[in-house]
Short mmCIF file of C-alpha atoms in Angstrom, two decimals:
data_model
loop_
_atom_site.label_atom_id
_atom_site.label_comp_id
_atom_site.label_asym_id
_atom_site.label_seq_id
_atom_site.Cartn_x
_atom_site.Cartn_y
_atom_site.Cartn_z
CA UNK A 1 0.37 0.24 0.11
CA UNK A 2 2.49 2.26 0.71
CA UNK A 3 4.55 2.01 -2.48
CA UNK A 4 1.35 1.74 -4.62
CA UNK A 5 1.05 6.13 -2.56
CA UNK A 6 4.80 6.94 -2.78
CA UNK A 7 4.76 5.45 -7.14
CA UNK A 8 1.62 6.82 -8.07
CA UNK A 9 -0.44 8.67 -6.11
CA UNK A 10 2.33 11.90 -5.40
CA UNK A 11 4.00 11.50 -8.43
CA UNK A 12 0.45 12.40 -10.17
CA UNK A 13 -0.20 14.93 -7.39
CA UNK A 14 2.62 16.66 -8.43
CA UNK A 15 1.83 16.63 -11.85
CA UNK A 16 -1.70 18.67 -10.84
CA UNK A 17 -0.19 21.39 -8.81
CA UNK A 18 2.44 21.92 -11.27
CA UNK A 19 -0.09 21.99 -14.06
CA UNK A 20 -1.77 24.95 -11.56
CA UNK A 21 0.77 27.19 -11.13
CA UNK A 22 1.12 27.01 -15.04
CA UNK A 23 -2.09 27.77 -14.86
CA UNK A 24 -2.50 30.53 -12.65
CA UNK A 25 1.02 32.14 -14.36
CA UNK A 26 -0.34 32.35 -17.33
CA UNK A 27 -4.01 33.64 -16.56
CA UNK A 28 -1.81 36.28 -14.58
CA UNK A 29 0.87 37.48 -16.87
CA UNK A 30 -2.40 37.60 -20.03
CA UNK A 31 -3.86 39.83 -17.12
CA UNK A 32 -1.12 42.33 -16.48
CA UNK A 33 -1.43 42.50 -20.64
CA UNK A 34 -5.09 42.88 -21.18
CA UNK A 35 -6.75 46.53 -21.01
CA UNK A 36 -9.29 44.50 -18.60
CA UNK A 37 -7.13 44.39 -15.45
CA UNK A 38 -8.83 45.06 -12.68
CA UNK A 39 -6.48 47.26 -10.89
CA UNK A 40 -5.36 49.81 -14.23
CA UNK A 41 -4.94 53.27 -12.98
CA UNK A 42 -8.11 55.09 -14.53
CA UNK A 43 -4.97 57.69 -15.22
CA UNK A 44 -1.91 57.72 -15.58
CA UNK A 45 0.19 60.39 -13.22
CA UNK A 46 2.11 61.29 -17.22
CA UNK A 47 -1.34 62.05 -18.33
CA UNK A 48 -2.74 63.95 -15.77
CA UNK A 49 -3.33 67.75 -16.86
CA UNK A 50 -0.74 70.15 -15.37
CA UNK A 51 -3.12 71.63 -13.52
CA UNK A 52 -4.41 68.65 -12.22
CA UNK A 53 -0.55 67.49 -10.77
CA UNK A 54 -0.18 70.94 -9.24
CA UNK A 55 -3.75 70.80 -7.32
CA UNK A 56 -2.74 67.85 -6.21
CA UNK A 57 0.27 68.18 -4.54
CA UNK A 58 -0.65 71.59 -3.72
CA UNK A 59 -3.10 70.25 -1.82
CA UNK A 60 -0.41 67.37 -0.04
CA UNK A 61 1.89 70.29 0.83
CA UNK A 62 -0.58 72.46 2.78
CA UNK A 63 -1.41 69.03 4.76
CA UNK A 64 1.95 68.83 5.58
CA UNK A 65 2.06 71.97 6.86
CA UNK A 66 -0.95 72.27 8.88
CA UNK A 67 -0.04 72.27 12.65
CA UNK A 68 -0.79 68.84 14.92
CA UNK A 69 -3.54 69.56 17.61
CA UNK A 70 -1.76 70.53 21.65
CA UNK A 71 -2.47 67.65 24.15
CA UNK A 72 -4.27 64.90 21.45
CA UNK A 73 -2.52 61.80 21.06
CA UNK A 74 -5.12 59.82 19.67
CA UNK A 75 -7.70 61.61 17.09
CA UNK A 76 -11.33 61.07 18.08
CA UNK A 77 -12.23 59.88 14.84
CA UNK A 78 -9.51 57.02 16.01
CA UNK A 79 -11.32 56.70 19.35
CA UNK A 80 -14.36 56.25 18.34
CA UNK A 81 -13.83 54.43 14.59
CA UNK A 82 -15.72 57.36 12.90
CA UNK A 83 -15.57 60.15 10.53
CA UNK A 84 -16.55 62.78 13.22
CA UNK A 85 -16.80 65.19 9.74
CA UNK A 86 -19.95 63.50 8.77
CA UNK A 87 -21.79 64.71 12.13
CA UNK A 88 -20.03 68.41 11.65
CA UNK A 89 -22.32 68.74 7.95
CA UNK A 90 -25.59 66.67 9.90
CA UNK A 91 -24.86 69.21 12.32
CA UNK A 92 -24.87 72.53 9.73
CA UNK A 93 -27.33 71.17 7.67
CA UNK A 94 -30.35 70.98 10.77
CA UNK A 95 -28.94 73.75 13.67
CA UNK A 96 -31.33 75.99 11.16
CA UNK A 97 -34.51 73.73 12.75
CA UNK A 98 -34.40 75.83 16.21
CA UNK A 99 -32.27 78.81 15.23
CA UNK A 100 -31.78 80.56 12.93
CA UNK A 101 -31.56 84.66 11.00
CA UNK A 102 -34.95 84.32 9.30
CA UNK A 103 -36.98 82.70 12.18
CA UNK A 104 -35.44 85.65 14.75
CA UNK A 105 -38.07 87.48 15.88
CA UNK A 106 -36.91 90.04 18.63
CA UNK A 107 -40.65 91.78 19.25
CA UNK A 108 -41.64 88.22 20.49
CA UNK A 109 -43.56 88.96 23.86
CA UNK A 110 -41.52 87.00 26.42
CA UNK A 111 -38.02 88.19 25.97
CA UNK A 112 -38.71 90.91 28.98
CA UNK A 113 -39.47 87.64 31.21
CA UNK A 114 -36.07 85.06 28.93
CA UNK A 115 -33.60 85.86 31.21
CA UNK A 116 -35.19 85.01 34.29
CA UNK A 117 -37.24 82.10 32.49
CA UNK A 118 -33.44 81.33 31.36
CA UNK A 119 -31.57 81.47 34.87
CA UNK A 120 -34.11 79.51 36.68
CA UNK A 121 -34.04 76.51 33.71
CA UNK A 122 -30.22 76.35 34.15
CA UNK A 123 -31.11 76.57 38.50
CA UNK A 124 -33.40 73.29 37.59
CA UNK A 125 -31.10 71.13 35.22
CA UNK A 126 -28.37 71.88 37.59
CA UNK A 127 -30.14 70.25 40.97
CA UNK A 128 -31.49 67.86 39.00
CA UNK A 129 -27.64 67.13 37.70
CA UNK A 130 -28.27 67.33 33.81
CA UNK A 131 -25.58 68.12 31.78
CA UNK A 132 -25.16 72.13 30.92
CA UNK A 133 -25.68 71.10 26.95
CA UNK A 134 -29.06 70.02 27.85
CA UNK A 135 -30.14 72.36 29.99
CA UNK A 136 -29.44 74.48 26.20
CA UNK A 137 -31.39 72.38 24.51
CA UNK A 138 -34.25 72.55 27.02
CA UNK A 139 -34.57 76.25 25.95
CA UNK A 140 -34.03 76.17 23.06
CA UNK A 141 -36.94 74.40 22.96
CA UNK A 142 -38.71 76.65 25.10
CA UNK A 143 -37.24 80.13 22.56
CA UNK A 144 -38.82 78.26 19.66
CA UNK A 145 -42.61 77.49 21.43
CA UNK A 146 -42.25 80.40 23.13
CA UNK A 147 -41.80 83.03 19.52
CA UNK A 148 -44.18 81.84 18.07
CA UNK A 149 -47.61 81.49 20.14
CA UNK A 150 -48.65 83.81 22.44
CA UNK A 151 -48.47 80.97 25.86
CA UNK A 152 -50.20 82.70 28.99
CA UNK A 153 -48.14 82.88 31.46
CA UNK A 154 -49.55 80.27 34.11
CA UNK A 155 -48.54 77.80 31.50
CA UNK A 156 -44.80 79.13 31.74
CA UNK A 157 -43.17 76.82 34.35
CA UNK A 158 -44.85 74.11 33.30
CA UNK A 159 -43.93 74.13 29.82
CA UNK A 160 -40.94 75.06 30.71
CA UNK A 161 -40.31 71.65 33.05
CA UNK A 162 -41.30 69.59 30.90
CA UNK A 163 -38.53 71.58 28.16
CA UNK A 164 -36.04 70.69 30.71
CA UNK A 165 -37.98 66.85 30.92
CA UNK A 166 -38.00 66.13 27.83
CA UNK A 167 -34.73 67.08 26.47
CA UNK A 168 -33.24 65.22 29.62
CA UNK A 169 -35.71 62.14 27.66
CA UNK A 170 -33.29 62.90 24.07
CA UNK A 171 -29.99 63.85 25.66
CA UNK A 172 -29.00 62.51 28.44
CA UNK A 173 -28.42 58.30 29.49
CA UNK A 174 -32.30 56.92 30.98
CA UNK A 175 -30.90 56.66 34.08
CA UNK A 176 -29.61 60.11 34.27
CA UNK A 177 -33.51 61.05 33.72
CA UNK A 178 -34.92 62.88 36.10
CA UNK A 179 -38.05 60.92 37.08
CA UNK A 180 -41.71 62.84 37.71
CA UNK A 181 -42.47 62.97 40.91
CA UNK A 182 -39.56 64.65 41.84
CA UNK A 183 -39.53 67.33 39.39
CA UNK A 184 -42.63 68.05 40.54
CA UNK A 185 -41.38 68.31 43.95
CA UNK A 186 -37.95 70.77 42.71
CA UNK A 187 -39.65 73.29 40.82
CA UNK A 188 -42.66 73.23 43.25
CA UNK A 189 -45.18 72.05 40.77
CA UNK A 190 -46.72 69.72 43.25
CA UNK A 191 -47.66 72.45 44.77
CA UNK A 192 -49.65 73.64 42.66
CA UNK A 193 -51.74 70.46 41.70
CA UNK A 194 -49.78 69.28 38.59
CA UNK A 195 -49.63 65.56 38.96
CA UNK A 196 -47.92 63.02 36.90
CA UNK A 197 -50.85 62.51 34.47
CA UNK A 198 -51.27 66.42 33.96
CA UNK A 199 -47.43 66.61 33.81
CA UNK A 200 -47.24 64.64 30.32
CA UNK A 201 -49.79 65.88 29.35
CA UNK A 202 -48.01 69.04 29.63
CA UNK A 203 -45.31 67.60 27.79
CA UNK A 204 -46.82 66.16 24.63
CA UNK A 205 -47.84 69.39 23.64
CA UNK A 206 -44.89 70.40 24.21
CA UNK A 207 -44.10 67.58 21.61
CA UNK A 208 -47.09 68.98 19.70
CA UNK A 209 -45.48 72.11 19.54
CA UNK A 210 -42.56 71.49 18.39
CA UNK A 211 -43.61 68.79 15.64
CA UNK A 212 -41.98 66.03 17.53
CA UNK A 213 -38.97 67.11 16.21
CA UNK A 214 -36.54 67.64 19.03
CA UNK A 215 -32.85 67.46 17.52
CA UNK A 216 -31.42 70.86 17.64
CA UNK A 217 -28.59 72.45 17.95
CA UNK A 218 -26.56 75.07 20.69
CA UNK A 219 -23.44 76.63 20.11
CA UNK A 220 -22.43 74.32 22.92
CA UNK A 221 -22.76 70.68 21.33
CA UNK A 222 -20.40 72.66 17.75
CA UNK A 223 -18.05 73.99 20.86
CA UNK A 224 -17.95 70.38 21.99
CA UNK A 225 -17.46 69.30 18.16
CA UNK A 226 -14.11 71.83 17.80
CA UNK A 227 -13.06 71.01 20.92
CA UNK A 228 -13.23 67.48 20.35
CA UNK A 229 -10.35 67.67 17.34
CA UNK A 230 -9.04 69.66 19.13
CA UNK A 231 -8.79 74.02 19.82
CA UNK A 232 -5.08 74.70 20.33
CA UNK A 233 -1.96 74.05 18.56
CA UNK A 234 1.68 72.94 18.96
CA UNK A 235 2.89 75.68 18.06
CA UNK A 236 0.58 78.50 19.08
CA UNK A 237 1.96 80.50 21.92
CA UNK A 238 0.21 82.27 25.02
CA UNK A 239 1.68 85.09 26.14
CA UNK A 240 4.48 84.72 23.40
CA UNK A 241 5.55 81.58 24.94
CA UNK A 242 5.07 77.42 24.40
CA UNK A 243 1.76 76.01 25.67
CA UNK A 244 1.81 74.17 29.01
CA UNK A 245 -0.43 71.62 29.57
CA UNK A 246 -3.54 73.37 31.37
CA UNK A 247 -4.70 75.12 28.11
CA UNK A 248 -6.49 72.81 26.09
CA UNK A 249 -8.44 72.81 29.92
CA UNK A 250 -7.80 76.78 29.89
CA UNK A 251 -9.84 77.15 26.36
CA UNK A 252 -12.96 74.21 27.80
CA UNK A 253 -13.26 76.60 30.38
CA UNK A 254 -13.74 79.94 28.67
CA UNK A 255 -15.74 77.85 25.33
CA UNK A 256 -18.13 76.62 27.80
CA UNK A 257 -18.65 80.57 30.07
CA UNK A 258 -19.13 82.37 26.60
CA UNK A 259 -21.37 79.39 25.91
CA UNK A 260 -23.26 79.95 29.08
CA UNK A 261 -23.19 84.45 29.01
CA UNK A 262 -24.86 84.19 24.95
CA UNK A 263 -27.21 81.71 25.73
CA UNK A 264 -28.95 84.26 28.68
CA UNK A 265 -28.94 87.20 25.27
CA UNK A 266 -32.04 86.30 22.93
CA UNK A 267 -29.95 88.88 20.64
CA UNK A 268 -27.53 86.18 19.72
CA UNK A 269 -29.94 83.64 18.03
CA UNK A 270 -29.98 86.17 15.38
CA UNK A 271 -27.17 84.16 13.58
CA UNK A 272 -26.75 80.30 12.97
CA UNK A 273 -25.40 78.28 16.10
CA UNK A 274 -21.99 76.90 14.16
CA UNK A 275 -21.60 80.65 13.78
CA UNK A 276 -21.85 81.77 16.58
CA UNK A 277 -19.83 78.67 18.33
CA UNK A 278 -17.04 79.83 15.52
CA UNK A 279 -16.78 83.36 16.98
CA UNK A 280 -16.97 81.34 21.12
CA UNK A 281 -13.65 79.70 20.11
CA UNK A 282 -11.87 83.17 19.19
CA UNK A 283 -13.29 84.71 22.09
CA UNK A 284 -11.90 82.12 24.63
CA UNK A 285 -8.62 81.69 22.00
CA UNK A 286 -8.53 86.00 22.50
CA UNK A 287 -8.98 85.79 26.39
CA UNK A 288 -6.41 83.74 27.09
CA UNK A 289 -3.68 85.64 24.48
CA UNK A 290 -3.38 83.25 22.34
CA UNK A 291 -1.14 83.43 19.04
CA UNK A 292 -2.83 83.42 16.00
CA UNK A 293 -6.41 84.49 17.28
CA UNK A 294 -7.25 82.38 14.07
CA UNK A 295 -5.14 79.93 12.52
CA UNK A 296 -5.82 78.13 8.73
CA UNK A 297 -6.44 75.32 10.84
CA UNK A 298 -9.27 76.20 12.80
CA UNK A 299 -10.44 77.88 8.80
CA UNK A 300 -10.78 73.85 7.85
CA UNK A 301 -12.25 72.14 11.19
CA UNK A 302 -14.28 75.37 11.31
CA UNK A 303 -15.44 76.29 8.18
CA UNK A 304 -15.76 79.63 8.78
CA UNK A 305 -12.67 81.97 7.95
CA UNK A 306 -11.87 84.77 10.41
CA UNK A 307 -13.85 87.43 8.59
CA UNK A 308 -16.84 86.13 8.15
CA UNK A 309 -17.28 85.39 12.05
CA UNK A 310 -15.77 89.01 13.08
CA UNK A 311 -19.25 91.16 13.81
CA UNK A 312 -20.36 87.72 15.33
CA UNK A 313 -17.24 87.98 17.64
CA UNK A 314 -17.67 91.93 18.20
CA UNK A 315 -20.88 91.57 19.52
CA UNK A 316 -19.74 88.06 21.98
CA UNK A 317 -17.06 90.66 22.95
CA UNK A 318 -18.85 93.47 24.08
CA UNK A 319 -21.53 91.49 25.67
CA UNK A 320 -18.70 89.78 28.01
CA UNK A 321 -17.23 93.34 28.53
CA UNK A 322 -20.76 94.79 29.25
CA UNK A 323 -21.72 92.05 31.94
CA UNK A 324 -18.05 91.46 33.26
CA UNK A 325 -17.05 95.16 33.01
CA UNK A 326 -12.24 94.71 33.11
CA UNK A 327 -12.57 91.04 31.93
CA UNK A 328 -11.66 91.67 28.99
CA UNK A 329 -8.97 93.56 28.56
CA UNK A 330 -6.73 91.77 30.91
CA UNK A 331 -8.12 88.13 30.58
CA UNK A 332 -5.16 85.62 31.08
CA UNK A 333 -6.85 82.69 33.45
CA UNK A 334 -10.83 81.62 33.38
CA UNK A 335 -11.03 81.02 36.84
CA UNK A 336 -12.69 85.19 37.75
CA UNK A 337 -15.04 84.52 35.62
CA UNK A 338 -16.28 81.08 35.75
CA UNK A 339 -16.07 80.66 39.50
#
């Protein structure tokens, strides 16, 4: 049996393998000579128009000249394994659902009381341990309802609380959403006779007012994207010196501060959220005396050149100096304005 395998079977297998190899080699050589090769370039480099070659080379040079974000070892895209630019494009598309120059209504009857409502809703959100961005979304909900309808003042507190509850359910993890009985007790709506059932009716009323469209884009969401991608760079300078480790944290603190500051004033809703977010980032860099104050990498990140956000920045900065006299000329650390 062994003799039969060695003399007959093995030589036959070897011959078969050699034939298969020859066929594969022949097929590969033919495919190389054939115009139907799958991997053949669409157009050879030497046949590209000179203008296209120049553009490709210029793009490579620009890419190599860009500075790296400071303090970020692994990009957010690699961490999440997604292209986060797609998220930003989506935010730019959807931002006008709640805030845009066309829906800006400076004559709304509730505006004299808006500052009180914003402060009250912020306090409720803080006591419910909600994210700051959740409160911002809830206020966008309220603004959209109040600027388009004349809501009786007797319903303001109920609708404002319902906006907070809906924003929490949309923005927060389920375990972080405050239970309705706790909200009623915290806001003292229970003292006014409201029950869980009547509060749910209030939530449904808010949802109907909003058309069940809850994807609101406040500037604080956009700023969060900017900071996650990197808003300071290795060759930035701070008061003429290289950056230190705490600078990105300071930029975040100032950005959060400016987001909260501009939330209080309805006049900032005349700007697109992405435009206001870019201006807030610029204001944060100016407050910290970072140089250059705006740069090509930030233009690429935000989609705005500095001259496109100059008017918005000046509005933010003048309002900052109005609310905190003297701070604008000596801003270095954010401690004094966020404390």
